[in-house]
Tab-separated table of C-alpha atoms in Angstrom:
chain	number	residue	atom	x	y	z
A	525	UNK	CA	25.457	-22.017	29.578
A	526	UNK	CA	23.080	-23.792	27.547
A	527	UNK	CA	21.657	-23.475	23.743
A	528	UNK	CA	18.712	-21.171	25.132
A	529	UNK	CA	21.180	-18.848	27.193
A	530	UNK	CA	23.919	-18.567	24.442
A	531	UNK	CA	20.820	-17.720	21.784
A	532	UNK	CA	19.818	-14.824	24.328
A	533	UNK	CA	22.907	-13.526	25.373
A	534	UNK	CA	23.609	-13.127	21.283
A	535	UNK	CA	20.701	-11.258	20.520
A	536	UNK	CA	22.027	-8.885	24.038
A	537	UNK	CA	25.599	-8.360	22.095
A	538	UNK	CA	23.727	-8.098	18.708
A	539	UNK	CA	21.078	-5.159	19.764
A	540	UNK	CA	24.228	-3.563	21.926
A	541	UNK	CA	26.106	-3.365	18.502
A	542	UNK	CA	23.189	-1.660	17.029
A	543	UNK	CA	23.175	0.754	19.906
A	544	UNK	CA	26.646	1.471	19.445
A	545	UNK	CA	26.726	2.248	16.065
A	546	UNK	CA	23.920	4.782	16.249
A	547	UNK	CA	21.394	2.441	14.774
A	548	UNK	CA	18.705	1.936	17.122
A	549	UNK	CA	15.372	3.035	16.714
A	550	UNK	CA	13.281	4.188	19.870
A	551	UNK	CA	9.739	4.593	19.917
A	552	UNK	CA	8.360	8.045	19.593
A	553	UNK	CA	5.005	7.433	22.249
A	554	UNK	CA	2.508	10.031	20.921
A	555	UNK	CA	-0.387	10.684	23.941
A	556	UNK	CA	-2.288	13.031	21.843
A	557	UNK	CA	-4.228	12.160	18.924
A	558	UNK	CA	-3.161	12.547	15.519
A	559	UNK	CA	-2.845	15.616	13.384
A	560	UNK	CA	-0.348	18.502	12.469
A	561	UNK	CA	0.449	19.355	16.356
A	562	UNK	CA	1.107	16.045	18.643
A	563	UNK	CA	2.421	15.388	22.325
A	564	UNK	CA	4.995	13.555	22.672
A	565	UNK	CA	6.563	11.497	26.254
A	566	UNK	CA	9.832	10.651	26.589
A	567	UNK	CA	10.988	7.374	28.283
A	568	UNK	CA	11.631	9.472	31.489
A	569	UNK	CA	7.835	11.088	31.598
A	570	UNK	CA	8.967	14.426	29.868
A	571	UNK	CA	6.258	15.679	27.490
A	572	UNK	CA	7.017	17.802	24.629
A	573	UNK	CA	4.778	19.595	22.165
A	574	UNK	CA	5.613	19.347	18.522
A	575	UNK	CA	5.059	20.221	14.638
A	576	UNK	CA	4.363	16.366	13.309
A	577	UNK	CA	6.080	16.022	9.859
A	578	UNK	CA	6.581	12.404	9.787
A	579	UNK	CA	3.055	11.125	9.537
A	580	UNK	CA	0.702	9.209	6.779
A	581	UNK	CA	-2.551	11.251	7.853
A	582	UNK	CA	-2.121	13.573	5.153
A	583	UNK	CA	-5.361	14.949	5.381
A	584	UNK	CA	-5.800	15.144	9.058
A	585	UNK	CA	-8.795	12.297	8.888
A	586	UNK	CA	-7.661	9.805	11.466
A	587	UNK	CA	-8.791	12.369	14.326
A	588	UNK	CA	-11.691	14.171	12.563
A	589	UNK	CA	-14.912	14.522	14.438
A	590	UNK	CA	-17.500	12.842	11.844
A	591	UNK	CA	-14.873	10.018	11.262
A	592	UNK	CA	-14.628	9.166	15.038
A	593	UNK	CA	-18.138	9.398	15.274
A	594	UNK	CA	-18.779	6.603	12.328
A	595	UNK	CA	-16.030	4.693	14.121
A	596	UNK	CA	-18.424	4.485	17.400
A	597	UNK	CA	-21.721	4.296	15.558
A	598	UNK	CA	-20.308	1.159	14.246
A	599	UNK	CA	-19.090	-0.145	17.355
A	600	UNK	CA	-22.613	0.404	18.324
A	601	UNK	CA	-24.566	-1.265	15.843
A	602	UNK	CA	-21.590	-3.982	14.874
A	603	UNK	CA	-19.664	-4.756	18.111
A	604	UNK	CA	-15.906	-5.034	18.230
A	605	UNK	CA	-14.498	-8.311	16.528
A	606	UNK	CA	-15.475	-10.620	13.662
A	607	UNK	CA	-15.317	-13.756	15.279
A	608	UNK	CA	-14.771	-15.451	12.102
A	609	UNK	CA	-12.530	-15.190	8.910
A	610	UNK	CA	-14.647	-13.566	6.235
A	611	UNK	CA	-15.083	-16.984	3.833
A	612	UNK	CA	-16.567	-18.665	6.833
A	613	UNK	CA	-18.818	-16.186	8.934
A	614	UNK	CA	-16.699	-12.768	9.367
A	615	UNK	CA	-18.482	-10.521	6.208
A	616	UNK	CA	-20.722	-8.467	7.575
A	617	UNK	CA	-22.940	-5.361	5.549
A	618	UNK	CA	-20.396	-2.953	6.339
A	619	UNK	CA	-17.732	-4.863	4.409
A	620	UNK	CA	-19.635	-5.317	1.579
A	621	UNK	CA	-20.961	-1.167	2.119
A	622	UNK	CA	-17.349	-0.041	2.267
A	623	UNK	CA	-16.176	-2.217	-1.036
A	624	UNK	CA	-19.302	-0.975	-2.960
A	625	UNK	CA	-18.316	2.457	-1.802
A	626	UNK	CA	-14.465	2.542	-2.861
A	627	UNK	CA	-15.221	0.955	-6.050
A	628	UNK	CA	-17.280	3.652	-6.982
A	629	UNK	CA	-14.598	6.237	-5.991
A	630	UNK	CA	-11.838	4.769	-7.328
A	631	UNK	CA	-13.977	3.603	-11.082
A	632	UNK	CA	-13.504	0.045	-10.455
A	633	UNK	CA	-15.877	-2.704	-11.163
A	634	UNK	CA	-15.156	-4.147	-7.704
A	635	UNK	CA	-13.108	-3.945	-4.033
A	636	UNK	CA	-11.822	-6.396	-1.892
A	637	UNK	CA	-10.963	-5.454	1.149
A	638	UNK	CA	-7.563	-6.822	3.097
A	639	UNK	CA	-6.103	-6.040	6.714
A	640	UNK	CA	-3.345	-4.177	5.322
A	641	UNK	CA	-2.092	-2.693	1.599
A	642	UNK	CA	0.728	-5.177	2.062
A	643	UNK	CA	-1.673	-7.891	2.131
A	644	UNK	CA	-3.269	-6.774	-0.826
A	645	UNK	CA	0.367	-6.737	-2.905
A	646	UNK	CA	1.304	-9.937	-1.395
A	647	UNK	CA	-2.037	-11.535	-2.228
A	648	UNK	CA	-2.731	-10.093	-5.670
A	649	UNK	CA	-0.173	-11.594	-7.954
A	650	UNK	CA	0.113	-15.374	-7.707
A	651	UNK	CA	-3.882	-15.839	-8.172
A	652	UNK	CA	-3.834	-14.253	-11.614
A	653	UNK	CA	-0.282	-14.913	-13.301
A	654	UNK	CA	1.134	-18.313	-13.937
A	655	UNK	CA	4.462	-19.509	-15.463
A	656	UNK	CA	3.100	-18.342	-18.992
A	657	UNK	CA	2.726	-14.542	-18.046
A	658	UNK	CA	5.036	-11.890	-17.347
A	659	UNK	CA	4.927	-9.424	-14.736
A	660	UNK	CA	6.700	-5.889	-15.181
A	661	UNK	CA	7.906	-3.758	-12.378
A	662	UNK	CA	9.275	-0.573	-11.726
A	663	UNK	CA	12.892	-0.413	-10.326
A	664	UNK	CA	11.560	1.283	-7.204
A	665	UNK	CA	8.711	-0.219	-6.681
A	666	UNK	CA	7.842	-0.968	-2.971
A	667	UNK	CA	8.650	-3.696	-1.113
A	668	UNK	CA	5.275	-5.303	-0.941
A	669	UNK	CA	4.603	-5.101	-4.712
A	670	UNK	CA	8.354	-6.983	-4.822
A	671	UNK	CA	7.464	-9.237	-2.154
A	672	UNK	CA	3.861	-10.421	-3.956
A	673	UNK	CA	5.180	-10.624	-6.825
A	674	UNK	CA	8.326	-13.290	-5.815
A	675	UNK	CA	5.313	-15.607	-4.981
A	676	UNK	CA	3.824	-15.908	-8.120
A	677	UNK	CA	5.633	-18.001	-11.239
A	678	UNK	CA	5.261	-15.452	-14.028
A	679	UNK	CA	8.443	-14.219	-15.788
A	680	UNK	CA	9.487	-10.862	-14.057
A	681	UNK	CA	11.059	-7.777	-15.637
A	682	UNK	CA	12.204	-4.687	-14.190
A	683	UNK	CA	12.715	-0.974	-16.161
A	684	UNK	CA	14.478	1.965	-14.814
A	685	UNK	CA	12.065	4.676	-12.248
A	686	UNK	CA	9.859	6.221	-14.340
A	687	UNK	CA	11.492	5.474	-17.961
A	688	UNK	CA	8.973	4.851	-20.667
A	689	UNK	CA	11.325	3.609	-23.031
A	690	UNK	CA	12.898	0.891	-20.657
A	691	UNK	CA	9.217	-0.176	-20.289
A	692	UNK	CA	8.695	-0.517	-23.648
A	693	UNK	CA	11.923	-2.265	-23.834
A	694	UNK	CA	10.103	-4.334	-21.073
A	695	UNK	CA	7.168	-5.040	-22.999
A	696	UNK	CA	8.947	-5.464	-26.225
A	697	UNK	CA	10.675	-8.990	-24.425
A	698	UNK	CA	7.839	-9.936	-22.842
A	699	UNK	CA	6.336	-10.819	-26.590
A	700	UNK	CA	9.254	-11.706	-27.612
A	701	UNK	CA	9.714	-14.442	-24.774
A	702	UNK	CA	6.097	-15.117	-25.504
A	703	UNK	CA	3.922	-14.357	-22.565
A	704	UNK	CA	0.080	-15.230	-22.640
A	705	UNK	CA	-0.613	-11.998	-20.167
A	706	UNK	CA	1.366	-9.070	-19.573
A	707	UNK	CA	0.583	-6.997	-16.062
A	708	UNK	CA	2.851	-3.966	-15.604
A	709	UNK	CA	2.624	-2.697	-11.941
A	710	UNK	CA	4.208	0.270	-10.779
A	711	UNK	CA	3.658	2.765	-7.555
A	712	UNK	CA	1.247	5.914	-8.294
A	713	UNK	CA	2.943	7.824	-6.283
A	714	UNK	CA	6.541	6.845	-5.320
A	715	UNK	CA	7.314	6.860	-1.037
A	716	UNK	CA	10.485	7.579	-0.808
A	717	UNK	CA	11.675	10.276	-3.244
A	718	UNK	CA	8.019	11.633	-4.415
A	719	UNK	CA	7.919	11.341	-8.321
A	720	UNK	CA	4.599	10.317	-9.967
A	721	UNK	CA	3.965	7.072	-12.507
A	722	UNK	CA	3.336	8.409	-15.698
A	723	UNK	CA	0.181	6.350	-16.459
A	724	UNK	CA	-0.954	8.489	-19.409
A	725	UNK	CA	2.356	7.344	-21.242
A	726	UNK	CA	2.288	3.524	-19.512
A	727	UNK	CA	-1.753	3.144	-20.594
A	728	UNK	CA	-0.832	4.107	-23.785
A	729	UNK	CA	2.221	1.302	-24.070
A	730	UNK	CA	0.161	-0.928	-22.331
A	731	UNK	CA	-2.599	-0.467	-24.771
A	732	UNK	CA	-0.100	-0.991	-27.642
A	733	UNK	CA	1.450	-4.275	-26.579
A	734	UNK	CA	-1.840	-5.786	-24.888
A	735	UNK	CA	-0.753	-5.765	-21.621
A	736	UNK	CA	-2.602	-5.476	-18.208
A	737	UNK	CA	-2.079	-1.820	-15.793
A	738	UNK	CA	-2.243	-2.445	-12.347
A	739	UNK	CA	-1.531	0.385	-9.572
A	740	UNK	CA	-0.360	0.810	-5.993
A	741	UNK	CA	-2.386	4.038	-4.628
A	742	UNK	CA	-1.011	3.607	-0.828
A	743	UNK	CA	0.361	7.494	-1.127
A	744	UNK	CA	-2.342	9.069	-3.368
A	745	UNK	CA	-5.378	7.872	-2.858
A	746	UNK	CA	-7.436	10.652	-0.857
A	747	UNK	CA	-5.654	13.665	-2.123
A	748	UNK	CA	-4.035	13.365	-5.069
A	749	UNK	CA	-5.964	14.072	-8.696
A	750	UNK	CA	-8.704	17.044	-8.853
A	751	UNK	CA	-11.003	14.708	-6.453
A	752	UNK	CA	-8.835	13.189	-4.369
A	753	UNK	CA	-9.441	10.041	-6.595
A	754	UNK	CA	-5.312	8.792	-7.007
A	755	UNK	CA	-2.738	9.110	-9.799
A	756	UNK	CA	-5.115	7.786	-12.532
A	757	UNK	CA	-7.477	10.516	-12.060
A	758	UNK	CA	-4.169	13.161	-11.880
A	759	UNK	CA	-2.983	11.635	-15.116
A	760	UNK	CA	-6.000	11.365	-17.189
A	761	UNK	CA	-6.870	7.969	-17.094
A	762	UNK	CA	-9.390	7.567	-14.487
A	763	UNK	CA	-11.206	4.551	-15.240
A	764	UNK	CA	-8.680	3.148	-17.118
A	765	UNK	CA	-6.744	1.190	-14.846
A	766	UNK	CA	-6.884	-2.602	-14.447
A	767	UNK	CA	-5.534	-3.099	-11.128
A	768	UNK	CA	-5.500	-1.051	-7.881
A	769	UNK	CA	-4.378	-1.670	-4.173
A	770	UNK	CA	-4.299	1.107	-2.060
A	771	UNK	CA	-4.296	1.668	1.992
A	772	UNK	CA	-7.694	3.183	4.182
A	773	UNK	CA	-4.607	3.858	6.714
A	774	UNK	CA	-2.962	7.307	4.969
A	775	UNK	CA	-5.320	9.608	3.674
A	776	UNK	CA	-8.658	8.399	4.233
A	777	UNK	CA	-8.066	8.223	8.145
A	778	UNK	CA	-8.386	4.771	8.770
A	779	UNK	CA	-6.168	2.989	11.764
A	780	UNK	CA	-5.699	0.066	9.208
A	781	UNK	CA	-6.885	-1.699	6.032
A	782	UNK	CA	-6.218	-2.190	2.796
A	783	UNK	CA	-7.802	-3.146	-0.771
């Protein structure tokens, strides 16, 4: 058998071992559009109607009449593709309409827009911090704001979910160690268990030591706050934050994107 045979026949034995311990994950194929009440089909053609629970479309945007009719209005005026990465030839008005747009709903000076919100974490921290700053993250932070920031060079810290005196412990070090700048990032809303950064508190520490705010909105912008503006509007800080990256693909209905 040669090298190519033995490498397929191991990844064979390897997903049969994932069967067999209950671990493999099948594709739930949805052939209705989105929203609270979906069809599903089963590998054998059986369809089943059910209560969706599972989904990011919080607000039941992704299938909503005047967004699907934007979505073909600009496949009408725009075309499909870019033909070109943005730098070179792919910006187009409706970029540049969108940015202008979420900055002003979010109170920043400014938007750049990504594929994804994982692009946007992985992209954000190694342009602005160098081997003299220090970046601090919360413990359960998610795996994109990790992931961006084991790319840049700054010194990294970590404080326990949601504990204001770790961070300060955090930020207390930092100085200590000597950092030039100081961003703490955390999650505005927390995936996995729920629980809510408490920026009123952070801006505050942040405020006291100098350091830098930044945000991960993925999971509130859209509905969370009196507006739908995110965390820092639901905390009292609105306009107050450094940093945000969020998702178009929860929420706000989009079928990707990120900023």
């Amino acid at each position: 058998m040669s090298k190519q045979q033995d490498f397929y026949s191991h990844l064979a034995q390897e997903l049969q071992g994932i069967r067999d311990a209950g671990l493999y994950k099948g594709e739930r194929i949805i052939a209705t559009p989105q929203g609270a009440h979906i069809r599903t089909v089963a590998p054998d053609g059986t369809t089943r109607d059910v209560l969706n629970l599972c989904a990011n479309n919080y607000l039941g945007l992704s299938s909503h009449p005047d967004v699907v009719a934007a979505a073909h209005e600009a496949l009408r005026t725009h075309g499909y593709g870019l033909s070109s990465v943005r730098f070179i030839c792919g910006t187009q008005d409706l970029h540049k309409t969108l940015e202008a747009r979420l900055s002003r709903f979010l109170g920043t000076e400014d938007t750049i827009l990504y594929a994804a919100a994982f692009d946007a974490n992985g992209g954000l921290f190694e342009p602005l911090l160098g081997e003299q700053d220090a970046v601090i993250s919360d413990e359960l932070n998610h795996a994109s704001i990790i992931d961006g920031i084991r790319l840049c060079k700054a010194k990294r810290y970590r404080y326990k979910h949601n504990d204001m005196a770790d961070l300060e412990r955090c930020l207390q070090q930092a100085a200590s160690d000597g950092a030039r700048f100081t961003l703490v990032f955390t999650d505005g809303v927390f995936s996995m268990d729920g629980t809510i950064a408490r920026l009123d508190t952070m801006r505050a520490l942040c405020d006291t030591y100098g350091a830098l705010l930044g945000i991960d909105e993925c999971h509130a912008s859209g509905f969370v706050g009196a507006t739908g503006r995110g965390t820092h509007e639901y905390r009292g800080v609105f306009g107050k934050i450094d940093i945000i990256t969020g998702t178009l693909g929860k929420a706000l209905g989009g079928a990707s994107g990120g900023f």
